[in-house]
Amino acid sequence: MSQNTIESLFLRCDHSLHDALERLQATGRGLTLLVDDQGRLLRTVTDGDLRRCLLRGATLTESLSALPAQVPITALSPCTPAKALDVMNNKRVDQLPVVDDQGRPVELLLRRDLDSAILLSTPHLGDTERDYVEEAFRTNWIAPLGPNVDAFERELAAYVGVAHAAAMSSGTAAIHVALRLLGVGQGDEVFCSSLTFVASANPILYQHATPVFIDSEPGSWNMSPRALARALQDRSERGRLPKAVVVVDLYGQSADMDALTALCDRYGVPVVEDAAESLGATYKGKASGTFGRLGVYSFNGNKIITTSGGGMLVSDDQDLISRARFLSTQAREPAIHYEHTEVGYNYRMSNVLAGIGRGQLKVLDERVNARRHVFDGYAGLLAGVHGIEWMPEAPWSRSNRWLTACTLTGGVTPPVLIRALAAERIEARPVWKPMHLQPLFAGYDYFPHEPGLDVCADLFHRGVCLPSGSNMSREQVSRVAEAIRKVMTQVCSGT
Ligand SMILES: *Cc1c(COP(=O)(O)O)cnc(C)c1O
């Protein structure tokens, strides 16, 4: 908290009760601080103190010297969040001024900032979602499909600069439809980034096809062009090229799409870009998710913008997107009776949820900036702490920093850090466990970055994702950074 903020709470004895009420109203922290000429804390002043004073017959113009003397409850600076909470619990207070050794307030800690759980990534609504949803109610467009769906598709396509988009019930559904569109079926192989959430790979199994997993490169944590080159060459020599390559943009950062698509083009293999985590990010200035034959976004509750659940399939190929709409509405042939010649899905987004999406799209740029700001906060606050390296931002990339991710390079392991943070009600998680290490995918082929060098397994063993919500306050970022610093320096000084 800056000096300005704390000083905005200061009142002197010649201020009136009315001044104090105004100040409480303007600062909204439930407490103001009465200080002497040297800036030393005399007492705290709450609504209740002023009310009691008025009930005893004081008038609003009377000065604050009408307040009885009080020994304020304070903590001495520096004060850790855990220590502050201890004091708050013992003294049954919700606000705690922190003072220097002269008794001058330097900070006001609020319980709501200290003991609320800090989660990895929570939904963050803007101002207009409700209007679009209400519009859907008012016009009785509660059915799947409707004007919000059409508009959301148009607006998202325009935002990312792609010709066509089809709104789906989830990102996973969009990946599944993408594989169907590319003709993936039994006996086909599909290459897929290994370091990802399982939803990138599950649809390969839905199609009874065979996944082959590709390692990451250290510079972006995304699909290694070297590993992909070896895998394509290997399959080409066997005369068995994959039907598609699913390239994931991890934690909001684009993969090296030029290198990867050039390799796939050379062998004529189409790319599905799984940009579920990277909406709002760019690769060489162009929107992430627009580099494959098909691109996929997710609006799940934990993503950078959300419709509570939903996804989008995008492409410049109008035929592909028309067919995606057909397949995701039960593959209903154009006839007045219900005519079907192939298997379809119930995968379309509802008109109500698309309304949420339209509102969320309006604040996407703000959400990207906020998440990048969270990352900058951690990086700044923890600069100089040994044993942490941040997920690199590749030169081609402007990440949306969906999740701030780091690797631990010293004695602290991810489980130790994650448990210590959990004890302070802070949610952190290991980096995704790679698909080639999952029991579900045991036995499928895997191409490491270099023979004998498994980059994504290493990232999994050393990687941690930190709370990164765009609605995190500065105090919350500080609280997480402080808790991390404590763990990292305890272990260091113990060795
Ligand atoms: C979230 C996610 C998905 C799936 O999206 P849903 O909308 O949850 O189905 C796919 N791939 C990646 C990389 C994801 O993070």
XYZ file of C-alpha atoms and ligand atoms in Angstrom:
510
model
C 0.000 0.000 0.000
C 1.440 3.372 -0.911
C 2.059 6.232 1.501
C -0.686 8.200 -0.258
C -3.268 5.615 0.585
C -2.439 5.514 4.264
C -2.270 9.301 4.493
C -5.745 9.587 3.006
C -6.939 7.987 6.272
C -5.232 10.536 8.556
C -7.319 12.955 10.635
C -6.128 15.486 13.227
C -7.745 16.641 16.457
C -8.999 19.868 14.879
C -10.996 17.964 12.248
C -14.731 17.765 12.966
C -16.945 14.710 13.451
C -18.458 15.644 10.099
C -14.991 15.601 8.466
C -14.431 12.135 9.928
C -17.739 10.819 8.545
C -16.906 12.209 5.127
C -13.461 10.630 5.229
C -14.871 7.236 6.225
C -17.275 7.463 3.317
C -14.601 8.496 0.806
C -11.976 5.917 1.789
C -14.298 2.950 2.327
C -12.008 0.998 4.666
C -14.261 1.119 7.724
C -11.677 3.024 9.740
C -9.802 6.326 9.827
C -6.717 7.203 11.851
C -6.450 10.100 14.285
C -2.795 11.219 14.382
C -0.861 13.914 16.291
C 1.379 16.624 14.798
C 4.259 14.153 14.427
C 2.000 11.750 12.548
C 1.849 9.305 15.475
C -1.342 7.308 15.867
C -3.569 8.529 18.729
C -6.545 6.315 18.094
C -8.648 4.755 15.387
C -12.012 6.286 14.426
C -14.879 4.146 13.174
C -18.531 4.808 12.322
C -19.415 3.359 15.723
C -17.108 5.760 17.587
C -18.766 8.725 15.859
C -22.275 7.384 16.472
C -21.617 6.934 20.192
C -20.182 10.454 20.337
C -23.288 11.934 18.667
C -25.649 9.970 20.926
C -23.870 11.444 23.942
C -24.939 14.856 22.619
C -21.959 15.984 20.536
C -22.697 17.932 17.332
C -21.276 17.256 13.891
C -19.217 20.451 13.937
C -17.476 19.495 17.154
C -13.781 18.590 16.868
C -12.442 15.066 17.197
C -10.937 15.942 20.571
C -14.477 15.118 21.800
C -13.569 11.435 21.300
C -12.424 9.583 24.424
C -8.777 8.499 24.576
C -8.037 4.985 23.338
C -5.026 2.692 23.174
C -5.203 1.614 19.544
C -4.616 -2.003 18.554
C -1.659 -1.978 16.168
C 1.108 -4.171 14.837
C 4.732 -3.161 14.428
C 6.122 -2.934 10.907
C 7.174 -5.135 9.155
C 4.231 -7.439 9.759
C 3.569 -10.624 7.773
C 0.003 -11.468 6.744
C 0.012 -14.494 9.071
C 1.126 -12.409 12.054
C -1.441 -9.714 11.265
C -4.206 -12.321 11.153
C -3.072 -13.669 14.522
C -3.409 -10.222 16.077
C -6.802 -9.682 14.419
C -8.083 -12.987 15.744
C -6.787 -12.402 19.276
C -8.134 -8.856 19.496
C -11.284 -9.563 17.483
C -10.758 -6.735 15.005
C -11.064 -6.677 11.227
C -8.707 -3.751 10.555
C -5.166 -3.427 11.825
C -2.972 -0.332 11.496
C 0.696 -1.227 11.122
C 2.975 1.386 12.730
C 6.704 2.125 12.605
C 8.894 2.265 15.724
C 7.790 5.894 16.270
C 4.138 4.840 16.332
C 3.383 6.370 12.911
C 0.952 4.351 10.781
C 2.551 2.974 7.597
C -0.199 0.645 6.443
C -3.762 -0.427 7.220
C -4.391 -4.162 6.862
C -7.935 -5.442 6.323
C -9.037 -8.927 7.230
C -10.879 -9.249 3.914
C -7.533 -8.866 2.092
C -5.690 -11.246 4.390
C -7.793 -14.317 4.928
C -10.001 -14.593 1.898
C -8.992 -17.566 -0.233
C -6.973 -16.576 -3.299
C -7.830 -18.889 -6.162
C -5.932 -19.747 -9.319
C -8.303 -18.158 -11.814
C -11.872 -17.043 -11.168
C -14.558 -15.558 -13.446
C -14.479 -11.772 -13.729
C -17.610 -10.196 -15.170
C -17.852 -6.767 -16.776
C -20.748 -4.312 -16.906
C -22.696 -5.465 -19.961
C -23.069 -9.269 -19.691
C -26.305 -8.886 -17.728
C -27.850 -6.674 -20.427
C -27.290 -9.269 -23.139
C -28.602 -12.067 -20.924
C -31.663 -9.992 -19.976
C -32.261 -9.306 -23.652
C -32.345 -13.070 -24.195
C -34.898 -13.456 -21.383
C -36.994 -10.542 -22.533
C -37.216 -11.872 -26.090
C -37.631 -15.490 -24.897
C -34.507 -16.591 -26.807
C -33.609 -19.200 -24.181
C -33.200 -21.867 -26.848
C -29.807 -22.900 -28.083
C -28.937 -20.608 -30.992
C -30.418 -17.164 -31.468
C -29.257 -13.596 -32.016
C -26.643 -13.583 -29.225
C -24.976 -16.672 -30.701
C -24.853 -15.129 -34.184
C -23.527 -11.850 -32.812
C -20.980 -13.512 -30.521
C -19.626 -15.505 -33.468
C -19.376 -12.380 -35.621
C -17.820 -10.302 -32.853
C -15.248 -12.912 -31.879
C -14.310 -13.560 -35.518
C -13.804 -9.818 -36.022
C -11.750 -9.559 -32.828
C -9.276 -12.269 -33.815
C -9.392 -11.409 -37.511
C -10.712 -14.663 -38.901
C -13.507 -15.078 -41.441
C -15.833 -17.573 -39.706
C -16.649 -18.846 -36.229
C -19.045 -21.391 -34.721
C -19.961 -21.162 -31.030
C -19.849 -24.496 -29.213
C -20.852 -25.834 -25.818
C -17.190 -26.224 -24.816
C -13.645 -25.982 -26.082
C -13.435 -29.766 -25.934
C -16.482 -30.020 -28.213
C -14.814 -27.608 -30.637
C -11.666 -29.764 -30.756
C -13.769 -32.868 -31.280
C -15.653 -31.288 -34.168
C -12.359 -30.036 -35.640
C -11.024 -33.591 -35.743
C -14.264 -34.824 -37.330
C -14.008 -32.100 -39.970
C -10.477 -33.229 -40.824
C -11.684 -36.807 -41.252
C -9.884 -38.258 -38.230
C -11.115 -41.785 -37.552
C -10.154 -45.233 -36.378
C -6.597 -46.182 -37.289
C -5.480 -42.596 -37.900
C -2.749 -40.952 -35.906
C -3.057 -37.410 -34.524
C -0.038 -35.550 -33.155
C -0.669 -33.457 -30.040
C 1.339 -31.304 -27.655
C 2.142 -33.391 -24.600
C 2.266 -30.484 -22.134
C -1.415 -29.587 -21.986
C -4.742 -30.160 -20.291
C -6.259 -33.542 -21.129
C -9.048 -31.873 -23.163
C -6.593 -31.330 -26.041
C -6.105 -35.077 -26.411
C -9.377 -36.685 -25.295
C -11.157 -35.978 -28.603
C -8.487 -38.055 -30.383
C -9.737 -41.012 -28.360
C -13.395 -40.062 -28.989
C -12.588 -40.628 -32.674
C -10.873 -43.958 -31.895
C -7.697 -42.532 -33.380
C -4.177 -42.893 -31.980
C -2.446 -39.958 -30.275
C 1.267 -39.354 -30.682
C 2.660 -36.833 -28.232
C 5.176 -34.117 -29.030
C 7.459 -32.477 -26.457
C 7.861 -28.753 -25.673
C 10.783 -26.476 -26.396
C 12.310 -24.670 -23.403
C 11.950 -21.162 -24.901
C 8.133 -21.092 -25.033
C 7.096 -24.301 -23.208
C 5.094 -25.057 -26.376
C 5.418 -27.710 -29.091
C 9.042 -28.180 -30.083
C 9.554 -27.700 -33.843
C 12.571 -30.024 -33.560
C 10.518 -32.811 -32.023
C 7.733 -32.257 -34.557
C 10.232 -32.394 -37.438
C 11.576 -35.760 -36.230
C 8.077 -37.126 -35.690
C 6.863 -36.079 -39.156
C 9.982 -37.464 -40.807
C 9.604 -40.747 -38.940
C 5.948 -41.123 -39.966
C 6.674 -40.010 -43.509
C 9.344 -42.708 -43.846
C 6.812 -45.262 -42.646
C 4.247 -43.913 -45.111
C 1.889 -43.112 -42.261
C 1.480 -39.368 -41.841
C -0.855 -38.107 -39.104
C -4.345 -36.906 -40.048
C -3.856 -33.704 -37.990
C -1.552 -31.972 -35.530
C -3.097 -30.370 -32.405
C -0.826 -27.497 -31.361
C -1.514 -26.031 -27.914
C -0.785 -22.420 -26.841
C 0.103 -22.996 -23.226
C -0.850 -20.705 -20.329
C -1.697 -17.932 -22.767
C 1.451 -17.989 -24.885
C 1.476 -18.806 -28.568
C 3.564 -21.667 -29.850
C 6.089 -20.887 -32.603
C 3.361 -21.148 -35.233
C 5.435 -20.171 -38.305
C 7.944 -22.931 -37.646
C 5.274 -25.511 -36.780
C 2.886 -24.742 -39.664
C 5.788 -24.684 -42.155
C 6.690 -28.241 -41.120
C 3.074 -29.413 -41.334
C 2.600 -27.709 -44.723
C 5.663 -29.506 -46.066
C 3.938 -32.824 -45.357
C 0.429 -31.580 -46.122
C -0.858 -32.189 -42.592
C -3.517 -29.761 -41.256
C -3.075 -27.990 -37.931
C -5.724 -27.542 -35.238
C -4.621 -24.719 -32.967
C -5.832 -25.288 -29.412
C -5.895 -21.672 -28.224
C -8.239 -22.444 -25.310
C -5.835 -20.661 -22.956
C -4.514 -17.934 -25.257
C -7.467 -15.814 -26.421
C -6.244 -12.214 -26.528
C -2.590 -13.177 -26.984
C -0.700 -12.557 -30.212
C 2.004 -14.235 -32.289
C 4.074 -11.731 -34.286
C 1.216 -9.270 -33.830
C -1.560 -11.571 -35.115
C -4.199 -13.131 -32.857
C -3.291 -16.452 -31.283
C -5.637 -19.203 -32.466
C -5.745 -18.086 -36.107
C -2.747 -19.973 -37.492
C -4.116 -23.468 -38.064
C -6.675 -24.759 -40.568
C -8.959 -24.571 -37.536
C -8.590 -22.769 -34.214
C -10.272 -23.429 -30.892
C -11.074 -21.151 -27.937
C -12.608 -22.029 -24.583
C -14.888 -19.967 -22.342
C -14.778 -22.330 -19.404
C -15.081 -20.683 -15.982
C -11.333 -20.604 -15.377
C -10.342 -19.108 -18.750
C -9.457 -15.476 -19.447
C -13.060 -14.734 -20.419
C -15.928 -17.065 -19.690
C -19.512 -17.923 -20.567
C -19.503 -20.310 -17.562
C -18.955 -23.029 -20.163
C -18.456 -22.733 -23.886
C -16.081 -22.766 -26.818
C -15.549 -21.432 -30.320
C -14.279 -23.032 -33.494
C -12.757 -20.597 -35.999
C -11.489 -20.877 -39.554
C -11.093 -18.872 -42.727
C -12.717 -21.791 -44.551
C -16.459 -21.144 -44.737
C -17.272 -24.736 -45.737
C -15.556 -26.112 -42.656
C -17.477 -23.805 -40.323
C -20.825 -24.500 -42.049
C -20.192 -28.205 -41.657
C -19.186 -27.653 -38.007
C -22.601 -26.067 -37.383
C -24.259 -29.011 -39.102
C -22.356 -31.664 -37.123
C -22.919 -29.876 -33.809
C -26.714 -29.746 -34.292
C -27.132 -33.549 -34.576
C -26.193 -33.553 -38.283
C -29.779 -32.807 -39.233
C -30.215 -32.896 -42.993
C -32.253 -30.065 -44.550
C -35.679 -31.740 -44.698
C -38.972 -31.042 -42.920
C -38.893 -34.430 -41.296
C -35.848 -35.447 -39.216
C -33.387 -36.963 -41.700
C -29.904 -38.193 -40.711
C -27.155 -39.785 -42.756
C -24.228 -39.450 -40.350
C -23.579 -39.188 -36.635
C -23.821 -35.709 -35.108
C -23.570 -34.016 -31.727
C -25.487 -31.632 -29.516
C -22.580 -29.220 -29.214
C -23.945 -25.726 -29.868
C -23.743 -22.834 -27.417
C -26.973 -21.537 -25.888
C -28.223 -18.047 -26.692
C -28.173 -17.124 -22.985
C -24.503 -18.029 -22.542
C -23.536 -16.305 -25.785
C -24.934 -13.143 -24.173
C -22.393 -13.494 -21.373
C -19.715 -14.029 -24.014
C -20.598 -10.807 -25.844
C -20.178 -8.815 -22.644
C -16.940 -10.619 -21.790
C -15.471 -9.976 -25.232
C -15.830 -6.239 -24.616
C -13.507 -6.449 -21.601
C -11.052 -8.992 -23.036
C -8.286 -6.441 -23.648
C -8.643 -5.205 -20.058
C -8.464 -8.787 -18.814
C -5.271 -9.424 -20.789
C -3.678 -6.283 -19.363
C -4.790 -7.185 -15.847
C -3.304 -10.704 -16.053
C -0.067 -9.345 -17.487
C -0.068 -6.873 -14.616
C -0.450 -9.717 -12.107
C 2.574 -11.390 -13.694
C 4.583 -8.141 -13.571
C 3.599 -7.799 -9.910
C 4.988 -11.219 -9.006
C 8.119 -10.723 -11.092
C 8.778 -7.340 -9.481
C 8.012 -8.366 -5.905
C 10.064 -11.547 -6.141
C 13.009 -10.135 -8.090
C 16.147 -11.146 -6.257
C 14.557 -14.187 -4.606
C 16.683 -17.150 -5.621
C 15.198 -20.366 -6.916
C 12.355 -19.034 -9.109
C 12.393 -18.706 -12.885
C 9.389 -17.367 -14.754
C 7.870 -18.982 -17.831
C 9.698 -17.129 -20.622
C 7.860 -14.857 -23.006
C 9.229 -15.807 -26.406
C 10.362 -12.960 -28.689
C 7.469 -13.557 -31.096
C 4.896 -13.603 -28.372
C 2.637 -11.285 -26.435
C 1.203 -13.683 -23.897
C -2.104 -13.049 -22.161
C -0.406 -14.540 -19.042
C -3.555 -16.548 -18.406
C -1.646 -18.237 -15.609
C 1.595 -16.954 -14.171
C 3.819 -20.036 -14.268
C 7.304 -20.536 -12.911
C 9.866 -23.250 -12.348
C 11.663 -23.808 -9.067
C 15.390 -24.152 -9.475
C 16.615 -24.468 -5.889
C 15.833 -26.766 -2.989
C 12.092 -26.040 -2.833
C 9.942 -28.514 -4.758
C 6.484 -27.728 -6.174
C 4.632 -29.854 -3.581
C 6.419 -28.030 -0.728
C 5.575 -24.600 -2.116
C 1.993 -25.569 -3.016
C 1.343 -26.964 0.474
C 2.834 -23.893 2.167
C 0.624 -21.611 0.055
C -2.441 -23.766 0.754
C -1.817 -23.226 4.493
C -2.336 -19.510 3.800
C -5.466 -20.190 1.744
C -3.651 -19.558 -1.536
C -4.337 -21.946 -4.399
C -1.358 -22.908 -6.552
C -1.009 -25.915 -8.862
C 1.708 -27.903 -10.551
C 2.207 -27.329 -14.254
C 0.001 -29.673 -16.345
C 1.150 -33.277 -16.071
C 2.218 -34.152 -19.612
C -0.038 -36.488 -21.572
C 2.767 -38.974 -22.295
C 3.120 -39.497 -18.516
C -0.613 -40.076 -17.965
C -1.813 -43.627 -17.311
C -4.662 -42.919 -19.783
C -2.132 -42.553 -22.592
C 0.421 -45.177 -21.532
C 1.903 -46.940 -24.521
C 1.427 -44.189 -27.102
C 4.456 -42.804 -28.926
C 6.263 -39.700 -27.717
C 8.847 -37.513 -29.418
C 11.059 -35.570 -26.960
C 12.665 -32.227 -27.785
C 15.949 -34.034 -28.340
C 16.630 -37.727 -27.965
C 17.090 -38.232 -24.216
C 15.932 -34.695 -23.339
C 12.329 -34.622 -22.074
C 11.578 -30.906 -21.640
C 7.921 -31.102 -20.601
C 8.568 -33.804 -17.992
C 11.146 -31.473 -16.459
C 8.703 -28.537 -16.552
C 6.118 -30.712 -14.813
C 8.526 -31.740 -12.062
C 9.670 -28.185 -11.349
C 6.733 -26.025 -12.465
C 4.100 -24.181 -10.436
C 1.131 -22.041 -11.538
C 0.228 -19.122 -9.275
C -3.092 -17.337 -8.694
C -3.527 -15.117 -11.750
C -7.118 -13.860 -11.865
C -7.717 -10.534 -13.563
C -9.756 -9.539 -10.487
C -6.864 -9.969 -8.047
C -6.101 -6.872 -5.981
C -2.606 -5.520 -5.536
C -2.798 -6.578 -1.897
C -3.613 -10.141 -2.919
C -0.666 -10.311 -5.313
C 1.545 -8.988 -2.499
C 0.132 -11.554 -0.100
C 0.974 -14.402 -2.493
C 4.442 -12.996 -3.233
C 5.105 -12.557 0.492
C 4.085 -16.161 1.189
C 6.344 -17.409 -1.618
C 9.261 -15.326 -0.402
C 8.850 -16.822 3.070
C 9.073 -20.400 1.764
C 11.929 -19.715 -0.640
C 14.099 -17.875 1.889
C 13.383 -20.265 4.773
C 14.688 -23.180 2.788
C 17.664 -21.201 1.465
C 18.767 -20.020 4.909
C 18.347 -23.556 6.225
C 20.964 -24.879 3.826
C -9.632 -25.513 -21.019
C -8.903 -26.184 -22.101
C -9.557 -26.944 -23.059
C -10.988 -27.330 -22.977
O -11.884 -26.334 -22.928
P -13.336 -26.594 -22.261
O -14.093 -25.407 -22.688
O -13.096 -26.649 -20.780
O -13.870 -27.861 -22.784
C -8.803 -27.459 -24.094
N -7.489 -27.275 -24.166
C -6.818 -26.567 -23.264
C -5.352 -26.389 -23.427
C -7.492 -26.015 -22.173
O -6.809 -25.344 -21.237
